[in-house]
Coordinates of C-alpha atoms in Angstrom, one line a residue:
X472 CA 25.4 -6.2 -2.1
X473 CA 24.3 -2.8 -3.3
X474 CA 20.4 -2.9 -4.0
X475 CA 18.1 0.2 -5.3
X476 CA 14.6 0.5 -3.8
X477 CA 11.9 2.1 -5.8
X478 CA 8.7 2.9 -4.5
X479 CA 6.6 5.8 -6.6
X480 CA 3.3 6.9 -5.4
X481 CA 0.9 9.3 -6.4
X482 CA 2.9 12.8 -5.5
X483 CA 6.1 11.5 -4.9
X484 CA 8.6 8.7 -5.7
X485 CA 10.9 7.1 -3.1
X486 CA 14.1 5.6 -3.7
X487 CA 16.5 4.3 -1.1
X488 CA 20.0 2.6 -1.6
X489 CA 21.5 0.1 0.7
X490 CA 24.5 -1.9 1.3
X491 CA 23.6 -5.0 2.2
X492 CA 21.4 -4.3 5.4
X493 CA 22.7 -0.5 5.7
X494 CA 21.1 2.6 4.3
X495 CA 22.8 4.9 2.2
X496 CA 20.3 7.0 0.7
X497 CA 16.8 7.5 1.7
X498 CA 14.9 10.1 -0.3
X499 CA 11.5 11.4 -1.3
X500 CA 11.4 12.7 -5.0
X501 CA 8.5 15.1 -4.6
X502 CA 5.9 15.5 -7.9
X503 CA 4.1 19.0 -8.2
X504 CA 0.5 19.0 -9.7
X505 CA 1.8 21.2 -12.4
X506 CA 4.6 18.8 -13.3
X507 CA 2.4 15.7 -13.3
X508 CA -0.7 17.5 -15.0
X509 CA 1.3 17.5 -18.4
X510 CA 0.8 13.6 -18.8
X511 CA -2.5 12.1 -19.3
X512 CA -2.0 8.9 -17.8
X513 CA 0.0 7.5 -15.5
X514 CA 2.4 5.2 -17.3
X515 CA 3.1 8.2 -19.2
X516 CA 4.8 9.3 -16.6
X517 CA 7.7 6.8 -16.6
X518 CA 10.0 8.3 -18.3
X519 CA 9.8 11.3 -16.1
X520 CA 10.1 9.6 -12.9
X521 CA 13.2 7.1 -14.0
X522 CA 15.3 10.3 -15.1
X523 CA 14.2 11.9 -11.9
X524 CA 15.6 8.8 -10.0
X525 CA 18.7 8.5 -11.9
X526 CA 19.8 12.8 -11.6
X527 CA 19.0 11.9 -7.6
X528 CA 21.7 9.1 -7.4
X529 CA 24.6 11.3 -9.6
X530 CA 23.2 14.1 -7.5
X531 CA 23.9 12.3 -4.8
X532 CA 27.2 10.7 -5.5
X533 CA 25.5 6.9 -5.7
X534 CA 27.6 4.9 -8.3
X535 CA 25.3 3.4 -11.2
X536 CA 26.5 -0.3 -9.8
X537 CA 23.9 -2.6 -8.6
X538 CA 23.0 -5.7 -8.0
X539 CA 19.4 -5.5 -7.4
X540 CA 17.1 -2.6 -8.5
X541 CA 13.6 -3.6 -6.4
X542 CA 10.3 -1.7 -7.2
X543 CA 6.8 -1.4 -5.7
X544 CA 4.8 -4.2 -7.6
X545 CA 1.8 -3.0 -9.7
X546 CA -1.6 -3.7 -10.2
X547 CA -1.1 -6.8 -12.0
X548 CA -3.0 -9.9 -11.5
X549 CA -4.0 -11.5 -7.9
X550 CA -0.8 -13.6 -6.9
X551 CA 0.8 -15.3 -4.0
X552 CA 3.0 -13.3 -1.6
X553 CA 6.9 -13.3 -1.8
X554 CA 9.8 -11.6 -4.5
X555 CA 9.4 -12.0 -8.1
X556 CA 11.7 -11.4 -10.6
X557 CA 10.5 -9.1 -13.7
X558 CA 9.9 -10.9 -16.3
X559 CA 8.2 -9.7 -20.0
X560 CA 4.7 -11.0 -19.0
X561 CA 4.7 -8.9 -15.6
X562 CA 6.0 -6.1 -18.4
X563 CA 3.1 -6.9 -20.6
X564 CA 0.5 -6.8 -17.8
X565 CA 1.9 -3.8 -16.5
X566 CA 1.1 -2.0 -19.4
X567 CA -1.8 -3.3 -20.5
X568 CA -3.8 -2.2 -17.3
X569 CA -4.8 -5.9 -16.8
X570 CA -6.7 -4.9 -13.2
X571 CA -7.9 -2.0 -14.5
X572 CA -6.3 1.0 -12.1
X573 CA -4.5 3.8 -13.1
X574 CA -2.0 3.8 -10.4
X575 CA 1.9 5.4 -9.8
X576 CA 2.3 2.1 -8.2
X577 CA 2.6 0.6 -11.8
X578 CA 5.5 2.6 -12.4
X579 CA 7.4 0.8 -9.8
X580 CA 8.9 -2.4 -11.7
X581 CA 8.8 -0.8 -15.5
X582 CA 11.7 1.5 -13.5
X583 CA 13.2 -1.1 -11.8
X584 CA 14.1 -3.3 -14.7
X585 CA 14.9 -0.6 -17.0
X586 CA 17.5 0.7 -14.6
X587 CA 18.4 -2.7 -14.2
X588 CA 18.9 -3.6 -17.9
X589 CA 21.1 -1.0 -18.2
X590 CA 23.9 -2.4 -15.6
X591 CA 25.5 -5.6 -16.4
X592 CA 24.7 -8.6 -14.2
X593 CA 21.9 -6.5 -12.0
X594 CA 18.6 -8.3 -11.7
X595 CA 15.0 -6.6 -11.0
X596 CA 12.2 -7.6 -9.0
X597 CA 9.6 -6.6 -7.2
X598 CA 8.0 -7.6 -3.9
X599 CA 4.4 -8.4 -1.9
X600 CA 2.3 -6.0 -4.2
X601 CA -1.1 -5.0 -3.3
X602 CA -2.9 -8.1 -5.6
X603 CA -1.1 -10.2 -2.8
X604 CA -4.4 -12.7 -2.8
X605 CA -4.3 -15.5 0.0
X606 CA -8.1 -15.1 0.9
X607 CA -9.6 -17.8 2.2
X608 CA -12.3 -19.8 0.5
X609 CA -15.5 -17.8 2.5
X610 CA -13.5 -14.5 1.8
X611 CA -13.6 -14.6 -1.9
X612 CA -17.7 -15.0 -1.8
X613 CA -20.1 -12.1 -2.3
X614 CA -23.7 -12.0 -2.2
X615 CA -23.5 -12.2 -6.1
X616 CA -22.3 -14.4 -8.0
X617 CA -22.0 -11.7 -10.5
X618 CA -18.7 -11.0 -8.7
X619 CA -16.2 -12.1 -6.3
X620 CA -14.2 -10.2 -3.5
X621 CA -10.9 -9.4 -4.2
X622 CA -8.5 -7.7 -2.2
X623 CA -6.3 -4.7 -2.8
X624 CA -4.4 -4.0 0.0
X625 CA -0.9 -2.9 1.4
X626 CA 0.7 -6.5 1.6
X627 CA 4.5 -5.2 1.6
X628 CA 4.1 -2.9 5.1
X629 CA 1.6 -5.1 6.6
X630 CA 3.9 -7.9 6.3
X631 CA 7.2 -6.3 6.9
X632 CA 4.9 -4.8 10.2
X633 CA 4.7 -8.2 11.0
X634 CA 8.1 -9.7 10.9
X635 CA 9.0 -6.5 12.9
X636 CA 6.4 -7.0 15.7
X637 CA 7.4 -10.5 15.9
X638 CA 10.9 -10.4 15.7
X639 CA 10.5 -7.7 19.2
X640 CA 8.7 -10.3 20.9
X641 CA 11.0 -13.0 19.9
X642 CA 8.0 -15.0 18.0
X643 CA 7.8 -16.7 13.9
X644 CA 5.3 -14.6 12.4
X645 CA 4.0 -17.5 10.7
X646 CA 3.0 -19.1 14.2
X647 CA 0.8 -16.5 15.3
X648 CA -2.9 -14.8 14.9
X649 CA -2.4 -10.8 14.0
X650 CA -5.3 -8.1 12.7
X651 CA -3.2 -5.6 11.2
X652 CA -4.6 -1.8 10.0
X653 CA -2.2 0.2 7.6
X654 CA -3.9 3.7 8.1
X655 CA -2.9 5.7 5.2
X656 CA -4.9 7.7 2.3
X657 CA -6.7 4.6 2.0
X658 CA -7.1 2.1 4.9
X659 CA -6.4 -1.8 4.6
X660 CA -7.1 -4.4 7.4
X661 CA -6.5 -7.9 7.5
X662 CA -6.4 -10.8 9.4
X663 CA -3.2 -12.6 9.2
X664 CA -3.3 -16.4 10.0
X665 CA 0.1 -17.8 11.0
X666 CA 1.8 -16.0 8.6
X667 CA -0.9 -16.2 5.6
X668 CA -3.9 -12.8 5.1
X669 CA -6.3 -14.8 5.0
X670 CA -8.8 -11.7 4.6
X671 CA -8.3 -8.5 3.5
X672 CA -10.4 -5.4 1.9
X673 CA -10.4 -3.9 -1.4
X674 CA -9.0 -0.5 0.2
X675 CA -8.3 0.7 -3.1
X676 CA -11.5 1.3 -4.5
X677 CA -14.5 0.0 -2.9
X678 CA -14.5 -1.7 0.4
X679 CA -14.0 -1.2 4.0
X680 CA -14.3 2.1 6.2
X681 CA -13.9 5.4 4.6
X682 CA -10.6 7.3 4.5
X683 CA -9.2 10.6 4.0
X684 CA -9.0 9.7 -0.1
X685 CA -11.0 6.6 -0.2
X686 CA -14.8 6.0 0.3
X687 CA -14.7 2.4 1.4
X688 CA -17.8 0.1 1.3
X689 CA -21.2 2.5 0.1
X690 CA -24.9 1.4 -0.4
X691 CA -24.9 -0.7 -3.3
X692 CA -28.8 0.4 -4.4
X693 CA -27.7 4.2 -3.7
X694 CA -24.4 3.2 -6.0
X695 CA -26.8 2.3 -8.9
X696 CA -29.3 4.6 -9.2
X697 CA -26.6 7.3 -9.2
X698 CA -24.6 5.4 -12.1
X699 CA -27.7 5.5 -14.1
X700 CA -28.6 8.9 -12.8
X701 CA -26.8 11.0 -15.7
X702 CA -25.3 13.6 -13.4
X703 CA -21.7 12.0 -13.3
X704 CA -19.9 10.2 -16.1
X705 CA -18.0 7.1 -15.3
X706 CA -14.8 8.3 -14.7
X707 CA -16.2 11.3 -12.5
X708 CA -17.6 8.6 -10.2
X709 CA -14.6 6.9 -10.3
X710 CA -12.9 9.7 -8.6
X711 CA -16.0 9.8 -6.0
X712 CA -14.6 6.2 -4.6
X713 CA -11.3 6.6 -5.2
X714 CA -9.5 10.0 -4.7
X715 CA -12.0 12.2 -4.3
X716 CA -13.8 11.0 -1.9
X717 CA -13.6 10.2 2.0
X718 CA -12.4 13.2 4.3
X719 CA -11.6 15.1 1.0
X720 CA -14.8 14.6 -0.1
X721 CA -16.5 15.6 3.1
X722 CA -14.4 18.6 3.9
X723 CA -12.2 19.3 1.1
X724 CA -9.2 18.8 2.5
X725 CA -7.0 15.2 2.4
X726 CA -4.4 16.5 4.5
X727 CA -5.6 15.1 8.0
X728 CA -2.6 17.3 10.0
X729 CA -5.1 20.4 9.1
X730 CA -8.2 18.6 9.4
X731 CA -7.2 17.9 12.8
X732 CA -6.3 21.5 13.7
X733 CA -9.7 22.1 12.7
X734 CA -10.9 19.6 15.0
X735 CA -8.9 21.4 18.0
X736 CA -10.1 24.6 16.7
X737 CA -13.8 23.5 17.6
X738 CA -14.8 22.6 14.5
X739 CA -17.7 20.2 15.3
X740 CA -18.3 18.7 11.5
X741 CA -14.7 17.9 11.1
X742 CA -15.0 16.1 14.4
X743 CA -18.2 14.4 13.1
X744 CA -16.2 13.4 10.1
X745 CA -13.0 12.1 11.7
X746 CA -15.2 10.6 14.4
X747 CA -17.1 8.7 11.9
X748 CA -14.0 7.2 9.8
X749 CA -12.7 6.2 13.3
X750 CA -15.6 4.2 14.4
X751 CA -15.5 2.5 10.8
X752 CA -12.2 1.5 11.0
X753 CA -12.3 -0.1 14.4
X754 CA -15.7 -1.4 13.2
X755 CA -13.9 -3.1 10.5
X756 CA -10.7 -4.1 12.4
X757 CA -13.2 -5.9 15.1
X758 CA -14.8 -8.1 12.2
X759 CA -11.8 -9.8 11.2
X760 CA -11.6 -10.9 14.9
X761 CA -14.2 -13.3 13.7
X762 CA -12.5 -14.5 10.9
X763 CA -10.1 -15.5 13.3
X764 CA -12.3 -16.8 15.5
X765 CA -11.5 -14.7 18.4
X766 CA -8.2 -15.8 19.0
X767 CA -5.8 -12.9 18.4
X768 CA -2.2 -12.2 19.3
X769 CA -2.3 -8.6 18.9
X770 CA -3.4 -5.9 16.6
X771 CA -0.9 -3.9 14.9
X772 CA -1.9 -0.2 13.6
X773 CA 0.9 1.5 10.8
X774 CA 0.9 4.1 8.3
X775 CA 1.2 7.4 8.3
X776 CA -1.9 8.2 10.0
X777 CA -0.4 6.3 12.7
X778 CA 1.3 9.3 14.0
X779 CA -2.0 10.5 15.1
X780 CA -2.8 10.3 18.8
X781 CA -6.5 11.4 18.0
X782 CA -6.9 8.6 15.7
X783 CA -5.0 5.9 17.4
X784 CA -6.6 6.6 20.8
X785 CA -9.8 6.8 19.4
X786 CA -9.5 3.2 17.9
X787 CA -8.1 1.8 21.1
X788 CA -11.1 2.9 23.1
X789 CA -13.3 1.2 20.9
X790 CA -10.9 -2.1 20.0
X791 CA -8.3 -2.7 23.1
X792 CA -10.9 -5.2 24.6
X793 CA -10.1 -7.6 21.1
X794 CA -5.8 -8.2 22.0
X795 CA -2.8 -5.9 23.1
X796 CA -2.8 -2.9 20.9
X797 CA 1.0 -1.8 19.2
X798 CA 1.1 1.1 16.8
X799 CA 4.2 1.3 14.3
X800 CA 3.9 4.9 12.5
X801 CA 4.7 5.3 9.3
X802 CA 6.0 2.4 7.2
X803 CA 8.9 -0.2 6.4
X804 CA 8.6 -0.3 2.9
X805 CA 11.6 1.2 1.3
X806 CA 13.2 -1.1 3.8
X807 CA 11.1 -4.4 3.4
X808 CA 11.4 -3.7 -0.7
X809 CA 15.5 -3.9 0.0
X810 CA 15.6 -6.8 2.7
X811 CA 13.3 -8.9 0.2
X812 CA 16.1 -8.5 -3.0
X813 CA 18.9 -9.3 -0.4
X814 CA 17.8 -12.4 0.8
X815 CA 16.8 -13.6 -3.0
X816 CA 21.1 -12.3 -3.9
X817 CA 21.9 -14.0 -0.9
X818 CA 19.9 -17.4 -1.3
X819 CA 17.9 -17.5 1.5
X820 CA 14.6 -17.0 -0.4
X821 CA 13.3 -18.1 -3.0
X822 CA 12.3 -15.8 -6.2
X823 CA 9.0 -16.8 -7.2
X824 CA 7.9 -16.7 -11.4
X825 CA 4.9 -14.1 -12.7
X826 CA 2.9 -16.0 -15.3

């Protein structure tokens, strides 16, 4: 089986090709500010970023043959987790900005099936988006019943974190407790109940601990008062929670390989800073112990910022007394995004319907 994985984010787009369960291309399309500040929004950007897919596979001698072409799923409405096909309503949702974000995430199954309507017999899907929803009754209750919590989160390496943790320890993921933390421009955490996330945060846009592009949970009264204070504009406030906020926001800088040479070059703020997002993500990572009421396999820590020993020892000082600690840098996506499509080719899962 020869499968296409696409997975675009907000500077670059990744795209890997396997045979079967065998790499053959892994690559990071990389996206200047210049190039993306000609389009206004983001789904304007499609057309770009499918040509810029396609040149990489003739550049790269990959025959236009597939049977699967697999994107990151969108912003689309809160659904169950597993592979969906693409079908017109997910198209229709897709592009109607149904949940609101302006995300490159949205790109990923508009690519995948029009690559994939363009090769006879090749189907398109995409797999355990971020509106993954399988909260748990109490989760979904705020102190308003203006509004219920949702959660935005990153189901696809959280889950595919999972399998792989379990699979080491020769365990069923679905017959074990697990807090997992993907640590990346914006931080998710959530408590994984034999093999169902039973909570999560909104790590998108407006819950959880701060991040380097993310300012997680803020005081709701403080929130308000600058809304209606006239300095900022909606969208500019926007930005504040999502993008421009966080460690950017506090030091002007989202790159946290800098920000922590800053750190070792005695720079006592950035320490404060760092510090700070540390103790609210272990903060964070502790609660969800309750939600599972203290009985916890292990915690699992991914993402990119994973790599950091500053950051991961500082949260295992403050959360090793919770379960055994494992740390998976970086992330499985490209490869959970493949594995998903073969097992639907191959029968051994089934495709689940958007409607």
């Amino acid at each position: 089986m020869q499968i296409l994985a696409i997975n675009p984010g907000s500077t670059s787009t990744k795209i890997a090709v396997y045979t079967n369960e065998t790499p053959i291309l892994l690559k990071t399309i990389r996206h200047s500010t210049e190039e993306l500040s000609k389009f206004d929004d983001v789904i304007e950007e499609f057309p770009f970023r499918k040509q810029l897919v396609i040149d990489e596979l003739k550049r790269s001698d990959i025959p236009y043959q597939f049977d699967a072409v697999i994107g990151r799923g969108g912003l689309v409405k809160p659904i169950a987790g597993g592979t969906y096909e693409i079908n017109q309503t997910m198209l229709d949702d897709t592009h109607s900005g149904i949940a609101m974000h302006n995300h490159a995430c949205n790109l990923g199954c508009l690519i995948a099936h029009e690559i994939a309507q363009e090769i006879p017999n090749c189907r398109a899907f995409i797999a355990d988006p971020g509106v993954v929803d399988e909260l748990n009754d109490y989760a979904r209750i705020s102190g308003s019943p203006l509004m219920n919590r949702i959660c935005i989160w990153h189901a696809l390496n959280q889950r595919a974190i999972a399998k792989r943790f379990a699979k080491e320890i020769g365990r069923r993921y679905d017959e074990m407790n697990l807090i997992i933390c993907h640590l990346g421009g914006g931080i998710s955490i959530a408590a994984h109940d034999h093999g169902r996330a039973v909570d999560a945060n909104n790590a998108l846009d407006g819950e959880g601990p701060f991040s380097p592009e993310r300012a997680g949970s803020l005081p709701a009264a403080d929130l308000i008062r600058l809304c209606f204070s006239g300095k900022y504009t909606e969208q500019q406030l926007l930005k504040r929670i999502a993008g421009q906020a966080g460690v950017a926001a506090h030091l002007g800088c989202n790159d946290m390989r800098e920000v922590e040479q800053r750190i070792m070059n005695g720079d006592e703020h950035a320490k404060l800073i760092v510090d700070a997002m540390i103790y609210h993500t272990a903060k964070n990572i502790v609660a969800e112990g309750a939600v599972l009421c203290g009985k916890v396999d292990a915690i699992l820590l991914t993402g990119g910022l994973a790599r950091s020993e500053y950051i991961i020892n500082g949260l295992r000082e403050r959360i090793s007394f919770l379960a055994p600690i494992h740390c998976y840098p970086g992330e499985d996506e490209m490869q959970a995004l493949a594995m998903n499509a073969l097992e639907v080719l191959r029968g051994r899962q089934e495709v689940k319907i958007y409607v």
